[in-house]
Every structure is written in structure tokens, then in C-alpha cells.
Amino acid sequence: MKLLRVGAKGAEKPAILHTDGTYRDLSSVVSDINGASIGAAGLAKIKAADHGSLPVLDQGSRIGPCVGNVGKFMCIGLNYADHAAETGAAIPAEPILFMKATSAIIGPNDDVILPKNTLKPDWEVELGVIIGKEAKYIEEKDALDYVAGYCVVNDLSERHFQTERGGQWTKGKSADTFGPIGPWLVTKDEIKDVQNLGMWLDVDGHRYQDGSTKTMIFGVAHLVAYLSQFMSLQPGDVITTGTPPGVGMGQKPEPIWLKPGQTMKLGIEGLGEQQQKTKAYAA
């Protein structure tokens, strides 16, 4: 199933992408697409509904973040061997963890506002993993049982804030609008092999990123199990799992940074596409 949230910010309705391409309103089935509805029981209830009889939502409506009320937005750094190579970084011995503020989350096609005093804003197409049930001290062999589904994430980054202003990476990752997720939460049964998905990102029509989840250093199951050793993962939590090469920071001979008035398009095989326009911060 491809689940989404449709409507104005703060007033999104839960929906499913029907086989005929329409958005069908799930409001009579669940109150939202969130941690309370994406466990096994909730997904079974959604699947059992007569989707063809549900009301059709306006196809021109805004698509919101594909999961609401996210508790934690966990991120993995330098998790693609080819991306680590382009940055000159050593392959990490264990996953690099940091957090992105949940206030960064926006819909997949909402505008991205470049933060005040930005110097080096950058793009990153990433696979998002959405947790479906509480995971605590789990084993890798069981980890995917705790996953509800997957989504596209643009893990936008301000590299000056991230790497040149001391401390940890979170400050460079958490600006408002720096976390587009969606368009859909694609349930895991629709993805045959999460470790073999093509992924790409364009800026103003130029293809910068063209990679695959197969070059991940630590796969999805390992990451979910690993994180669960340090904190419980709750239904609705989002884990974004690293980016392939082609980020602005890695361009040669000089890095390329985002500017106001540009258009990013990105997508992952089977998970849909996003498009955002960049705008300057205005007080």
C-alpha cells in the first residue's frame, strides 16, 4: 500500500493511493497516518477497507509529510561507501548517529527555506525507514518485523553549520523545512529488496545524484537493530539512512551550494518523487 496525508499543513487527511491513481480518503478508517495506525493491526484494517468506495480527494491538493506526529527523526551519516569516498572520509566502523529536529519535517513538495546566515546549503536524497512497532534491544534477523514501510527523504544540510561551527552535526541538519518526507509511506510488502533501490536527485534539471541503496555500508536491518541498542524505537519514528555520492559538498573542482530560486527533484525506485523550490529566509 502507498499511504499519504493530503491537505493543508496541520489539517492533512489520511489517504491511500488507489490502483486507479486517485487519492482515497481514509478518514473513516483511521484518524491519521501516524504511529497509532501503522502497526500490524492498523495496516491490516487499512488493507481490509473497500478502497474503491472511499471518497476521492482532490488530486491537486497539497501532499503533507507521509507520517504525522513523528517522535524521533534519526539519521545515519556516511553510510554509502561511494559517498564516503567522495568526501575523503574513512569508512566508519559503526553507524554514525545524529538527530534531525522534527520541526524540520515538511511535505515532499513544500518550499525549502534556506536559513538565515546560510553559507553552504546542500541536498541529500535518502531512503527513509518508518517504524511500525516498538523496537528495543532487537536482533538484526528480526529487525524488519519492526518496520512499517519506507519513504523518500531529502536530508537537507547546511554544511557550514554542520562542520565548521563546532559540536555535533544536528545544528546543520535541523533548519525548518530541511526534512521533506514522502510523498508516500510505502508498506514494506511492496518493496522486494530494500537494498537494491535506485535513487537520484536533480537540481534545476541537472542530475547530481544517481546511486543505489546497494552501496550502503550498513543495511536497513542492521541500522534498526543497532539503534534499538541505544534507545527504544517507537511507532512513527523515522530513520533516514544516508546518501549516495553527488552532494553539493563533493562537486569538483569546487563545491556547489543551493541558492534561492532553484528546483530540486528527487526520487527512489518504488517510493515516488519529491520536488521542492528553494527560497531565501525572510523574517
Phi, psi and omega in degrees: 000148175245107184257145182211174180230123191239130176136181181295156181304128180085353180228029182291144174258143175290142184210165174232141174281110183285162180297340178271005177091357180271159173269122180253131186287120180264012186301333179279351183254313178221157183280335182193166167266099184206186183304330182286340187246357186250014168286178183302317182292317180295316179294324177296321179296317178296316182297324183284344181295153176277090187298326182293339181265355181285151180299146178271130177268156181298121181295342180271000182289155175299142171260125180272182173306142188286350173222138182259162175054048180294129180277315180226141176239091183268146183229150178242128181261151175048052185255008174241127184302320182286331175287319177302320180297319183290335179270350182079013183272151175288150175295124182292144178285331176224159179303138176271120184253139167208171182241149176246134181299137178294340177290351175282344188291132174220176176288164188293339183240013177287159178292145173260122181262115179290132190290160175303137179067021179293144176236325189220062179284140190222164182248157175200109172284133183216152172278125174261139178247128183248123185283139182252339176209158185304131179238123181215118180054048181268164178263153183302322182297338180256355195299320183291344175295342183262000182263130175277319182179194188226161178206169172274139175229137166257103182275074181298147187220142169254103191292328177296314178297320187290316192243348187241003182241023173078161174075212190261167189287342191305322184295335178272358186245351198248009179303147174308135180079004182272018179220060174296129176229139181121192020283334187239153158268110181264118183297148191298336180294342180273350184252109185294315182216101184293344179265023177209057181243126174291147181212148187207160175209133176244147169237121182050041175083357179262126181282113178259319181247133180209087188224198183207148177294350180290344179265011173301141174284313177244121183285173185302312182299318179297317183296317180296314179296318181298311180301324183292348176280344185247339180199153173285140174261133186250154177307131182095349174296148180243133174243122175256135208249016179105169187230148174283176182294163177113008177291162181300322181300332185264004183289147181241145004280347181229148174301154176240129182246152177295148177230159175301146176088010179262164179237123173259135171234137182207158180193166176226138181310122178083351185247359177094186185230156174237160171211126178231144170259141179268140178227152177285150175294135176228124183295000000 
